[in-house]
mmCIF file of C-alpha atoms and ligand atoms in Angstrom:
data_model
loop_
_atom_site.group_PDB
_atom_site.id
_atom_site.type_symbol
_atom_site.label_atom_id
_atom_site.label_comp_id
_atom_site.label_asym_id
_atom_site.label_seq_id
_atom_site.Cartn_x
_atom_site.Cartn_y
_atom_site.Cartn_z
ATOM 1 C CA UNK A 1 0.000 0.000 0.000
ATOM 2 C CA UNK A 2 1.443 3.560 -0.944
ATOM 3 C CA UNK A 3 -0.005 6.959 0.479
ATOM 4 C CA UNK A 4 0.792 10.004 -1.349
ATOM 5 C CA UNK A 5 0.071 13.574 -0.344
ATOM 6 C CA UNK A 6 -0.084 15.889 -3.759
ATOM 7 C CA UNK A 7 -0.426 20.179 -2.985
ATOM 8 C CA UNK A 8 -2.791 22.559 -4.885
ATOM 9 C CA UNK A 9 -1.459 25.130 -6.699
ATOM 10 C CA UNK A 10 -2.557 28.633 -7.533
ATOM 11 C CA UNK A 11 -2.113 29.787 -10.918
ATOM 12 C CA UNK A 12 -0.646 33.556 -11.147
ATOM 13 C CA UNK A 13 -0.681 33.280 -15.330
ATOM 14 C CA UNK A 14 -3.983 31.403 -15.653
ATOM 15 C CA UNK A 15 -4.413 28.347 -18.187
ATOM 16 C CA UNK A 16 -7.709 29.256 -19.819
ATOM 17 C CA UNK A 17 -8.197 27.280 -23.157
ATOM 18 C CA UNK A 18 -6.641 23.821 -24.930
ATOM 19 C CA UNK A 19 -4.402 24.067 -28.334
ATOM 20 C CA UNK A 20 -6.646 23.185 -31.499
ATOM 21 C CA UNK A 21 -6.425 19.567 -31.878
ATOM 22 C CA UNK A 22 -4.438 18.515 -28.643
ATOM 23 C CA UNK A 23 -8.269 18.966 -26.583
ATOM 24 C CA UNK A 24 -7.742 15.683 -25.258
ATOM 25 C CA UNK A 25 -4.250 15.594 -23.929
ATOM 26 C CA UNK A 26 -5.169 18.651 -22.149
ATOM 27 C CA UNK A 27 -2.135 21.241 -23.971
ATOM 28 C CA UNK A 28 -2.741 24.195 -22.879
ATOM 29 C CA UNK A 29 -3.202 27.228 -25.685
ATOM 30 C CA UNK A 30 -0.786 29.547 -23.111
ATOM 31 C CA UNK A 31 1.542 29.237 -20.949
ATOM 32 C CA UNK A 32 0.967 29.617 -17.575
ATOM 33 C CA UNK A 33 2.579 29.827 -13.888
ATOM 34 C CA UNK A 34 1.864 28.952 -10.703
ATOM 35 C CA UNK A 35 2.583 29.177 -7.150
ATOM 36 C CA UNK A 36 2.514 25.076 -5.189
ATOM 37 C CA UNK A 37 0.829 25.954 -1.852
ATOM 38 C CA UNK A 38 2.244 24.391 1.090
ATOM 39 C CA UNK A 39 1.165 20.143 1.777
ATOM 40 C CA UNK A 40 0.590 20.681 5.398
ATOM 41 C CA UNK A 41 -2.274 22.928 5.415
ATOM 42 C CA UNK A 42 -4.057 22.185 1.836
ATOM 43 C CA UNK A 43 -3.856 18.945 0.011
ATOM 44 C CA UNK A 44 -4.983 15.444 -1.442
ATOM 45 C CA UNK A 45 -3.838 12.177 0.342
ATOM 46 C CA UNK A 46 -4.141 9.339 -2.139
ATOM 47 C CA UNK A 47 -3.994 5.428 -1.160
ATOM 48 C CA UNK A 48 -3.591 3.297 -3.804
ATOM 49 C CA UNK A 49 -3.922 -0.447 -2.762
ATOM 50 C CA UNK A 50 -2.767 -3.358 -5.328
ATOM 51 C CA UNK A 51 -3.519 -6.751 -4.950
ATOM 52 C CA UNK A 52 -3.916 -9.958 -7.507
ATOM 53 C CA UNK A 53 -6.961 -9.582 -9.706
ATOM 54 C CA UNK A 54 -8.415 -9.141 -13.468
ATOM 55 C CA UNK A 55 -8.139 -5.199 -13.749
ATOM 56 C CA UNK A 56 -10.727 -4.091 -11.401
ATOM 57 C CA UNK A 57 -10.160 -0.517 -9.930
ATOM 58 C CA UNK A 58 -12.353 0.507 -6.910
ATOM 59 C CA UNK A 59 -12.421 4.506 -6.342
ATOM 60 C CA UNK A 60 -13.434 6.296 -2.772
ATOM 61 C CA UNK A 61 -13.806 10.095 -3.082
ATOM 62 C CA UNK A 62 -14.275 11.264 0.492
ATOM 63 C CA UNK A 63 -15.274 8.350 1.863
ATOM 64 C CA UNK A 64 -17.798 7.775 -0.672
ATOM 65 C CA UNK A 65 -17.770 4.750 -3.613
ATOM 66 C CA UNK A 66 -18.128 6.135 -6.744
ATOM 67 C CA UNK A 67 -17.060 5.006 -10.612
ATOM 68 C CA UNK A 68 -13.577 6.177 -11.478
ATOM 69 C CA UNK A 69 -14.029 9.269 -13.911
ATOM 70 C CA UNK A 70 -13.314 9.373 -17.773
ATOM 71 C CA UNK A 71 -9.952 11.076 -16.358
ATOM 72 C CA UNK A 72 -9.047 8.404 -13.920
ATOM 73 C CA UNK A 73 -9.181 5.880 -16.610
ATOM 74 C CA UNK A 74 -6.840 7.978 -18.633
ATOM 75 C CA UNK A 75 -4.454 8.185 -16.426
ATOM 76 C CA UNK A 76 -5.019 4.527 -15.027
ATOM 77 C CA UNK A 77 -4.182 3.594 -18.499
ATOM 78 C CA UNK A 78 -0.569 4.378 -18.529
ATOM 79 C CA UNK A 79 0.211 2.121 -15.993
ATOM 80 C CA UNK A 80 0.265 -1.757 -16.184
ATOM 81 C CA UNK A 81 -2.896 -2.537 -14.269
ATOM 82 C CA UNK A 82 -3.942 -6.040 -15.858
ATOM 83 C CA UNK A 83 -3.630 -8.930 -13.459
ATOM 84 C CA UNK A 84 -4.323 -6.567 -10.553
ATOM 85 C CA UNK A 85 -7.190 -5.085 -8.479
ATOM 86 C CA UNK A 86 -6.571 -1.416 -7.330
ATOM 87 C CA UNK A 87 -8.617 0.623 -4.745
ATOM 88 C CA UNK A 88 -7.934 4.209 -4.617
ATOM 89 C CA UNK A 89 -9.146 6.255 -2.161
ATOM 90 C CA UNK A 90 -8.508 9.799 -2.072
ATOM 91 C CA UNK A 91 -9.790 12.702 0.690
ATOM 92 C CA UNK A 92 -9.164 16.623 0.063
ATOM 93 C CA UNK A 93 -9.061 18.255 3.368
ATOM 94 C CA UNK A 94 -10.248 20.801 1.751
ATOM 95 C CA UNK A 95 -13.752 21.742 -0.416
ATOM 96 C CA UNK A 96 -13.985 19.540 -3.482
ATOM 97 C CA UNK A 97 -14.768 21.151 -6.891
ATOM 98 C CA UNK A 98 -15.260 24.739 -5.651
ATOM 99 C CA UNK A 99 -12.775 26.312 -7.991
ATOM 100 C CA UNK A 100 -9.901 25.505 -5.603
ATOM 101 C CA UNK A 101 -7.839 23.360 -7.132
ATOM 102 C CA UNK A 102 -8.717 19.912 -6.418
ATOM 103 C CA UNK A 103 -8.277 18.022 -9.507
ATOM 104 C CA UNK A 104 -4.596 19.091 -9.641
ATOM 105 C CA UNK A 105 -4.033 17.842 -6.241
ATOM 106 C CA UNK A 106 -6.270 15.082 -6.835
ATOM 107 C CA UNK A 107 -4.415 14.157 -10.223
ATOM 108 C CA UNK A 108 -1.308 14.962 -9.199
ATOM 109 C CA UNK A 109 -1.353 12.994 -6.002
ATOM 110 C CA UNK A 110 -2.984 9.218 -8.287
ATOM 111 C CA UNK A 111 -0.335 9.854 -10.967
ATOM 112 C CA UNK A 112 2.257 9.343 -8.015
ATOM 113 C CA UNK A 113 0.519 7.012 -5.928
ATOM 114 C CA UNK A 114 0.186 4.776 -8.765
ATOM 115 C CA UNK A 115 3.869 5.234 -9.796
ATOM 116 C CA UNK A 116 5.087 4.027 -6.886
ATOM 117 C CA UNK A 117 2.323 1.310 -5.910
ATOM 118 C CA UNK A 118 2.966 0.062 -9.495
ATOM 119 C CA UNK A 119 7.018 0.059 -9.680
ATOM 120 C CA UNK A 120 7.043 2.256 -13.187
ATOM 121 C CA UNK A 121 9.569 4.491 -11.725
ATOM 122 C CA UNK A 122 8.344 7.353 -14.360
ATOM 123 C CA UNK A 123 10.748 10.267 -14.478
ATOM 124 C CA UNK A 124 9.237 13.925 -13.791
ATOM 125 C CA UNK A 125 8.769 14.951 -17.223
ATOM 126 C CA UNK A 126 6.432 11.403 -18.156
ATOM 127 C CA UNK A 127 4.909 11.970 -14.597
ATOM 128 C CA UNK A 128 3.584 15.679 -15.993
ATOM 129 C CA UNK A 129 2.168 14.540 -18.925
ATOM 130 C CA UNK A 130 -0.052 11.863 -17.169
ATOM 131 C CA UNK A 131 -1.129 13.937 -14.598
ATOM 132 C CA UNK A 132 -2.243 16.557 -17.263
ATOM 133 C CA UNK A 133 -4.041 13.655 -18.919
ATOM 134 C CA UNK A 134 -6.031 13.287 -16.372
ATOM 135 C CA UNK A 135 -6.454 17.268 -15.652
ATOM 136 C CA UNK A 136 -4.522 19.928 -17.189
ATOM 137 C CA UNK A 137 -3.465 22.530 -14.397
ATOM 138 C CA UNK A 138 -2.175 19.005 -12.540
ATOM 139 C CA UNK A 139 1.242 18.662 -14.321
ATOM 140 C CA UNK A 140 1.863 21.833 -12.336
ATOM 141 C CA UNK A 141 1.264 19.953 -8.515
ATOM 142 C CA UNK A 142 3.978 17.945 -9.676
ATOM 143 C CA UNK A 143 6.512 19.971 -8.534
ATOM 144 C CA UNK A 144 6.964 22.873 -5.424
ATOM 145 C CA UNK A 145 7.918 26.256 -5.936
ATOM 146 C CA UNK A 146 6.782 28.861 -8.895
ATOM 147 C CA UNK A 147 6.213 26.152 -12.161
ATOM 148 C CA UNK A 148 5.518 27.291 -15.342
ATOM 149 C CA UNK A 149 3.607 24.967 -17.817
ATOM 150 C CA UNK A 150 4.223 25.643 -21.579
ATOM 151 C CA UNK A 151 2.967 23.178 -23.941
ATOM 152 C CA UNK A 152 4.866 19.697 -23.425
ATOM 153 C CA UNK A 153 7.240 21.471 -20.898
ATOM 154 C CA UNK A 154 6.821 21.728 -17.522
ATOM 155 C CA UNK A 155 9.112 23.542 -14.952
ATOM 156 C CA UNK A 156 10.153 24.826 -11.624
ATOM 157 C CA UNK A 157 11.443 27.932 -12.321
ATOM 158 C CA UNK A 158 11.910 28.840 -8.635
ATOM 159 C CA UNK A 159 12.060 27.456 -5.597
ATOM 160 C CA UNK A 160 9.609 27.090 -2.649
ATOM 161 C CA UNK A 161 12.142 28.978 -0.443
ATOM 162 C CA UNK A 162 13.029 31.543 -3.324
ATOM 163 C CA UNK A 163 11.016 34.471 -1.538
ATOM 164 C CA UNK A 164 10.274 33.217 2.168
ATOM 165 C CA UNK A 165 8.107 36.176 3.095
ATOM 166 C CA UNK A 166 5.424 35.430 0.869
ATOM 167 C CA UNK A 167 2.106 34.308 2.414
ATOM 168 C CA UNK A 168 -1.134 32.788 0.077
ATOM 169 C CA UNK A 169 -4.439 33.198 2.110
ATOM 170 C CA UNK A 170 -7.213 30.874 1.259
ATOM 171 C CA UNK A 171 -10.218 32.801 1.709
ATOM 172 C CA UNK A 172 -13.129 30.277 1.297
ATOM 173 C CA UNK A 173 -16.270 32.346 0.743
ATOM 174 C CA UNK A 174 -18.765 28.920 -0.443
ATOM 175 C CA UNK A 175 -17.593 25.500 -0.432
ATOM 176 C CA UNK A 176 -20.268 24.255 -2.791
ATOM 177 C CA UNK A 177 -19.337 22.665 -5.972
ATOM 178 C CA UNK A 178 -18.640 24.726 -8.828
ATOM 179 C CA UNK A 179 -21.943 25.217 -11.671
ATOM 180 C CA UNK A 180 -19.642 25.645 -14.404
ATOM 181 C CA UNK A 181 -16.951 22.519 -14.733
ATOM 182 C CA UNK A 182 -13.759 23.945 -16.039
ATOM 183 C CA UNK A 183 -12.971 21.475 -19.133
ATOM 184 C CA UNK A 184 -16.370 22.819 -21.336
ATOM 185 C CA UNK A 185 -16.027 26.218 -19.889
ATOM 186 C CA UNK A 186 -13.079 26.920 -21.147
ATOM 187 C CA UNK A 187 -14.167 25.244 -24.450
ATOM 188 C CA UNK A 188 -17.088 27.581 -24.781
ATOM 189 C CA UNK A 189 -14.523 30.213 -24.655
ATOM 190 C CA UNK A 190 -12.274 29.075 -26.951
ATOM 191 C CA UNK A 191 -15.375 29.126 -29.326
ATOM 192 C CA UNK A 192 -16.902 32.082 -28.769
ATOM 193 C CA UNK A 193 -14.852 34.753 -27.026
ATOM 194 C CA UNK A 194 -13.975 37.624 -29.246
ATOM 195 C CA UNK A 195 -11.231 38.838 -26.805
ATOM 196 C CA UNK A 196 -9.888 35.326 -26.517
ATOM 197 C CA UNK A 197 -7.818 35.573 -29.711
ATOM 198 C CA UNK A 198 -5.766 37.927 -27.842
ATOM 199 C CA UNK A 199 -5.621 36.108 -24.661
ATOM 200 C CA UNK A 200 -1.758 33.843 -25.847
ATOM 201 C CA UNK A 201 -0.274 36.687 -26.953
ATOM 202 C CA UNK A 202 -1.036 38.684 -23.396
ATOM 203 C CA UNK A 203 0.123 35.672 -21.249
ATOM 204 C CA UNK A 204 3.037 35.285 -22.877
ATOM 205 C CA UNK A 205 4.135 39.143 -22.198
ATOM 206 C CA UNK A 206 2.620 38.853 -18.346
ATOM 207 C CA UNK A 207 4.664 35.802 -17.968
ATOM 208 C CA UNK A 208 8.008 37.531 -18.614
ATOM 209 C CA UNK A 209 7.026 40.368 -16.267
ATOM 210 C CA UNK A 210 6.004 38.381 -13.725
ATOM 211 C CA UNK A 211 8.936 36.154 -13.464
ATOM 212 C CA UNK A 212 11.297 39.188 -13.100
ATOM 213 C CA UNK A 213 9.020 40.285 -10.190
ATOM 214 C CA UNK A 214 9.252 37.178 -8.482
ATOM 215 C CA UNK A 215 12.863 36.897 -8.956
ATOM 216 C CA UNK A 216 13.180 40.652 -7.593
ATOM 217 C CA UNK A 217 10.780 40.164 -5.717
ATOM 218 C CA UNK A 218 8.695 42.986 -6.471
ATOM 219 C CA UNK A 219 5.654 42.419 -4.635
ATOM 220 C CA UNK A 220 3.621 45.274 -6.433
ATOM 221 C CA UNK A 221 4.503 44.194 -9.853
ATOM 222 C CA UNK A 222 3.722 40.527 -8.817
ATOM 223 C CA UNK A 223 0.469 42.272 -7.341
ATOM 224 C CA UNK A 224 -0.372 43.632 -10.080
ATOM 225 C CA UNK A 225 -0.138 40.957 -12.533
ATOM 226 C CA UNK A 226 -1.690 38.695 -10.025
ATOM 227 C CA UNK A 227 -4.802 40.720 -9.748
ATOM 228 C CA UNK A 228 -4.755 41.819 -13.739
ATOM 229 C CA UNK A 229 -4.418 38.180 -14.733
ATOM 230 C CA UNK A 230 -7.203 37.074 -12.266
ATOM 231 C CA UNK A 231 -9.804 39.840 -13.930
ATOM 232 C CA UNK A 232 -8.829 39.023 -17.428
ATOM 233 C CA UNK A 233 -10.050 35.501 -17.081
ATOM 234 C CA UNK A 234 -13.328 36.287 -15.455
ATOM 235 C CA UNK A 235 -13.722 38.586 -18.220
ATOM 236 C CA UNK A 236 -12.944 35.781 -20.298
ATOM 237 C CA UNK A 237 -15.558 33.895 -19.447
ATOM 238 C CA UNK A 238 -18.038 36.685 -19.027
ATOM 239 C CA UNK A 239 -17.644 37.411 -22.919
ATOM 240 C CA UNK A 240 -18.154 33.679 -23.413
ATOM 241 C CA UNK A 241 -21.664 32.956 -25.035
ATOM 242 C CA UNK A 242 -23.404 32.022 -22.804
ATOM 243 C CA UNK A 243 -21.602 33.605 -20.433
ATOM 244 C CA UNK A 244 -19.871 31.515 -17.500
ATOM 245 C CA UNK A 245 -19.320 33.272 -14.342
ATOM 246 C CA UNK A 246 -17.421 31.835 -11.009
ATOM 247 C CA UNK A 247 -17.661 35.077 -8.851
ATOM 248 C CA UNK A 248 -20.081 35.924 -6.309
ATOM 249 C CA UNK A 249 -21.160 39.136 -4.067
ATOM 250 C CA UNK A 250 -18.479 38.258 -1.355
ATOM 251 C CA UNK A 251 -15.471 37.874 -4.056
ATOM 252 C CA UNK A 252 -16.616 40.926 -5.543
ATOM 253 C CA UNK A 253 -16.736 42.694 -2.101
ATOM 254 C CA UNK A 254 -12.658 41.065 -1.512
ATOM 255 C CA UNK A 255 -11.653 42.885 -4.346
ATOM 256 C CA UNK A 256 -12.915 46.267 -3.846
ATOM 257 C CA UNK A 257 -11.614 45.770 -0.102
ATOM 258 C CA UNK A 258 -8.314 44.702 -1.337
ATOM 259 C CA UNK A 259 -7.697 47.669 -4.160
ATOM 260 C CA UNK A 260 -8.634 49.825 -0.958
ATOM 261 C CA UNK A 261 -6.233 48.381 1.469
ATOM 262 C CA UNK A 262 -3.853 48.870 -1.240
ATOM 263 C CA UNK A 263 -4.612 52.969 -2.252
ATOM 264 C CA UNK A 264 -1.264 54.275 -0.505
ATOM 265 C CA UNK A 265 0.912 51.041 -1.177
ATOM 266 C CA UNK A 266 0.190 47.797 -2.151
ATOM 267 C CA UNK A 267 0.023 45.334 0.663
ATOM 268 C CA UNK A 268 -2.259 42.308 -0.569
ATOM 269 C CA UNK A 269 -3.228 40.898 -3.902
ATOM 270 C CA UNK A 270 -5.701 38.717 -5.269
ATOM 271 C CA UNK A 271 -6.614 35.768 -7.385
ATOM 272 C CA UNK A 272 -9.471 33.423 -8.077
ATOM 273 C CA UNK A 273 -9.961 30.467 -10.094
ATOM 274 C CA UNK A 274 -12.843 28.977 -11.223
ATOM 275 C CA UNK A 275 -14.658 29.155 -8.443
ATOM 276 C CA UNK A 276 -15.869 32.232 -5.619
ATOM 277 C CA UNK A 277 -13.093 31.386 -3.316
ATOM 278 C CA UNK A 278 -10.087 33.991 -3.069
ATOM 279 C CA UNK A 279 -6.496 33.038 -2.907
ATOM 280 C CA UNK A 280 -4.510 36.519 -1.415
ATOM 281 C CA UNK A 281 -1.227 36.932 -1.394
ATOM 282 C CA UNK A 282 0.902 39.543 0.927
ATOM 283 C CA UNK A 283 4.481 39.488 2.898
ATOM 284 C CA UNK A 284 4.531 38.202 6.131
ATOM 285 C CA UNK A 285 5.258 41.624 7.315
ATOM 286 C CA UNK A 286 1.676 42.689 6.518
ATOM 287 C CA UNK A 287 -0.360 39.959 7.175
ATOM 288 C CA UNK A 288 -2.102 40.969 9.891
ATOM 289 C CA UNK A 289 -2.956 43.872 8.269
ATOM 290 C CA UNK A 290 -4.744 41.847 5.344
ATOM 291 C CA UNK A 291 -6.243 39.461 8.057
ATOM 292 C CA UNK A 292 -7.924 42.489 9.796
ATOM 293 C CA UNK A 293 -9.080 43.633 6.172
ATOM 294 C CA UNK A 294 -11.031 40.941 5.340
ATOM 295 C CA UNK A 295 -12.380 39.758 8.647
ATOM 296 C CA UNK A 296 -15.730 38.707 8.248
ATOM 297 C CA UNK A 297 -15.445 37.166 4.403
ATOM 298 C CA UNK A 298 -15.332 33.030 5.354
ATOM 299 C CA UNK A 299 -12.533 30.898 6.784
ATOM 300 C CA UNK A 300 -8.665 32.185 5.909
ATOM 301 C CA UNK A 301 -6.178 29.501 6.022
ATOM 302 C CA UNK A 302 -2.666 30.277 5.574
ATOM 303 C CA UNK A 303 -0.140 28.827 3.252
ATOM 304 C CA UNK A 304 3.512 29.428 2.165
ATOM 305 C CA UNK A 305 5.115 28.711 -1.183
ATOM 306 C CA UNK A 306 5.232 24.680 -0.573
ATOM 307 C CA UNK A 307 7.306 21.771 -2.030
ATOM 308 C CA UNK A 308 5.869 18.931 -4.282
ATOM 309 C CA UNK A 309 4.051 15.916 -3.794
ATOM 310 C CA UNK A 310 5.096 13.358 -1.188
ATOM 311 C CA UNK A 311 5.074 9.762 -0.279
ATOM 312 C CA UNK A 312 3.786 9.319 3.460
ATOM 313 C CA UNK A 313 3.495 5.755 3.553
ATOM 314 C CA UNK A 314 4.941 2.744 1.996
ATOM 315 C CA UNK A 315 3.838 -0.855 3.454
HETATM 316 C C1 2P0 B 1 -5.376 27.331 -13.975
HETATM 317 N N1 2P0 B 1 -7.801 26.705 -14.073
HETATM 318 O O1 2P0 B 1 -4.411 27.744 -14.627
HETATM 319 C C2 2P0 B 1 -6.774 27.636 -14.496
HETATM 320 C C3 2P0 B 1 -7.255 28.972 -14.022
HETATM 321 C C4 2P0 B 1 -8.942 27.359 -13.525
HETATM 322 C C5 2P0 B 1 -8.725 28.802 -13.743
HETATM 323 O O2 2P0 B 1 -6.701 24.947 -14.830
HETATM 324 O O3 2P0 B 1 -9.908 20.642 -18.540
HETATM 325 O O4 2P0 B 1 -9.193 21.357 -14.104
HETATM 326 O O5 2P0 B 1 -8.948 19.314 -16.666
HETATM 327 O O6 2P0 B 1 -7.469 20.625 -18.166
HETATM 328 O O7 2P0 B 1 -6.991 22.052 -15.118
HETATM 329 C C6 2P0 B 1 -8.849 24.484 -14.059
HETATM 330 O O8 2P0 B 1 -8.985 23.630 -15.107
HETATM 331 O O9 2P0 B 1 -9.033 21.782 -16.573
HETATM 332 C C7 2P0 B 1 -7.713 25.395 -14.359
HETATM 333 P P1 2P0 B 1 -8.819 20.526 -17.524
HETATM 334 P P2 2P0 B 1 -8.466 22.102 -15.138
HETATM 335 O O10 2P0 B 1 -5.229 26.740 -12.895
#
């Protein structure tokens, strides 16, 4: 039996959109980069149990039986499962589905599990590409630090202790399942966003800026990027037709508060996903400050820039 523990991650440069024709391998249509978020506060723990069998594969999603997915079975089929019976059973300790990040964690955390329960011994690059079979912002929980995903490449470009002072709060604002799923979202996009023709060409610019900001670290620049990059994919996918929104009175109500608490200097930036939830970044020096701002908005837990998946348990 093997136990894996995979982190989320938050992208900064968001993936919004596959490449013509590579839909199902999940290649993204820009690059992106994103921040792993520390494995002890936020993260999936994956068991993967083998035993003697004819291919069977039993799934547990928070305790609960279900079918393995259409994903699963994408990336169970890169490993050599015939002869065997595997359960998986895999718990989030944190809200499933509500535009937080879990099928990276999730994905990221089975492609290992079964690496090691299995004896493949895949290197990191073969380990990215299944896990972004299975979902595409995944092959970025393979690794800690800031990782940037471009095409068939994916890599840490610095490490989790490259800028110690900075802090990711997870402001959770509904933990209810998300009404738009991410994979035909972003497909409506793709085919009917005007603005999205020019969406490659800006995240390959942002990218370039925002790595020099982290490597300065320039926490306004990184702000602002953070924050620009966030808005540009809502208004993505409020251009979409029909439109697709994530965002909800309270996220609204962070960002107003946030481009407030910033007026004199900026102390706090933030980002959301597909989903209501916020992820806010500051320095350690001013996190109380941003804790006091947005008192009152859900449950804040706080991460640092993390390392990559781990193995907890080998029997
Ligand atoms: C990201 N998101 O870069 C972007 C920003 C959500 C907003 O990647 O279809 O679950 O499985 O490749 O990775 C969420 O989409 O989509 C996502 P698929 P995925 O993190």
């Amino acid at each position: 039996m093997i136990i894996c523990r995979a982190p989320i991650n938050i992208a900064i440069i968001k993936y919004w959109g596959k490449l013509e024709g590579f839909e199902s391998e999940n290649v993204a249509n820009n690059p992106s980069l994103s921040v792993t978020l520390d494995i002890d506060h936020v993260f999936t723990e994956t068991k993967v149990h083998v035993s003697p069998g004819d291919g069977q594969v039993l799934f547990k999603l928070n305790n609960t039986l279900q079918e393995p997915t259409k994903r699963m079975k994408k990336v169970l089929s890169k490993f050599p499962t015939h002869e065997k019976k595997i359960f998986i059973e895999s718990v989030n300790n944190f809200p499933t589905g509500a535009g937080m990040a879990s099928s990276a964690s999730g994905m990221a955390a089975l492609v290992l599990a079964l690496d090691k329960a299995l004896n493949t011994n895949y290197e990191g690059k073969a380990l990215c590409e299944i896990a972004r079979l299975g979902s595409g912002s995944a092959c970025r929980s393979v690794y800690g630090g800031f990782v940037e995903w471009n095409g068939n490449s994916v890599e840490q470009v610095f490490t989790a202790n490259h800028w110690p002072e900075l802090r990711c709060l997870l402001l959770i604002t509904n933990g209810e399942e998300k009404r738009f799923p991410s994979t035909t979202a972003m497909q409506t996009t793709v085919e009917t966003s005007d603005l999205y023709s020019l969406r490659r060409e800006i995240a390959i610019k942002r990218i370039g800026c925002l790595k020099r900001s982290i490597e300065e670290k320039d926490f306004s620049s990184f702000a602002k990027i953070c924050m620009q990059e966030s808005n540009q994919l809502h208004a993505l996918c409020l251009d979409s037709f029909p439109p697709i929104h994530y965002l909800n009175d309270k996220a609204f109500a962070i960002m107003d508060r946030i481009h407030e608490m910033n007026r004199e200097c900026t102390i706090a930036a933030y980002t959301f996903d597909a989903g209501p939830n916020a992820f806010i970044f500051c320095l350690e020096e001013n996190l109380f400050k941003v804790r006091e701002g947005l008192r009152g908005f859900g449950e804040m837990i706080e991460c640092r820039v993390g390392d990559g998946p781990i193995v907890t348990c080998t029997d």
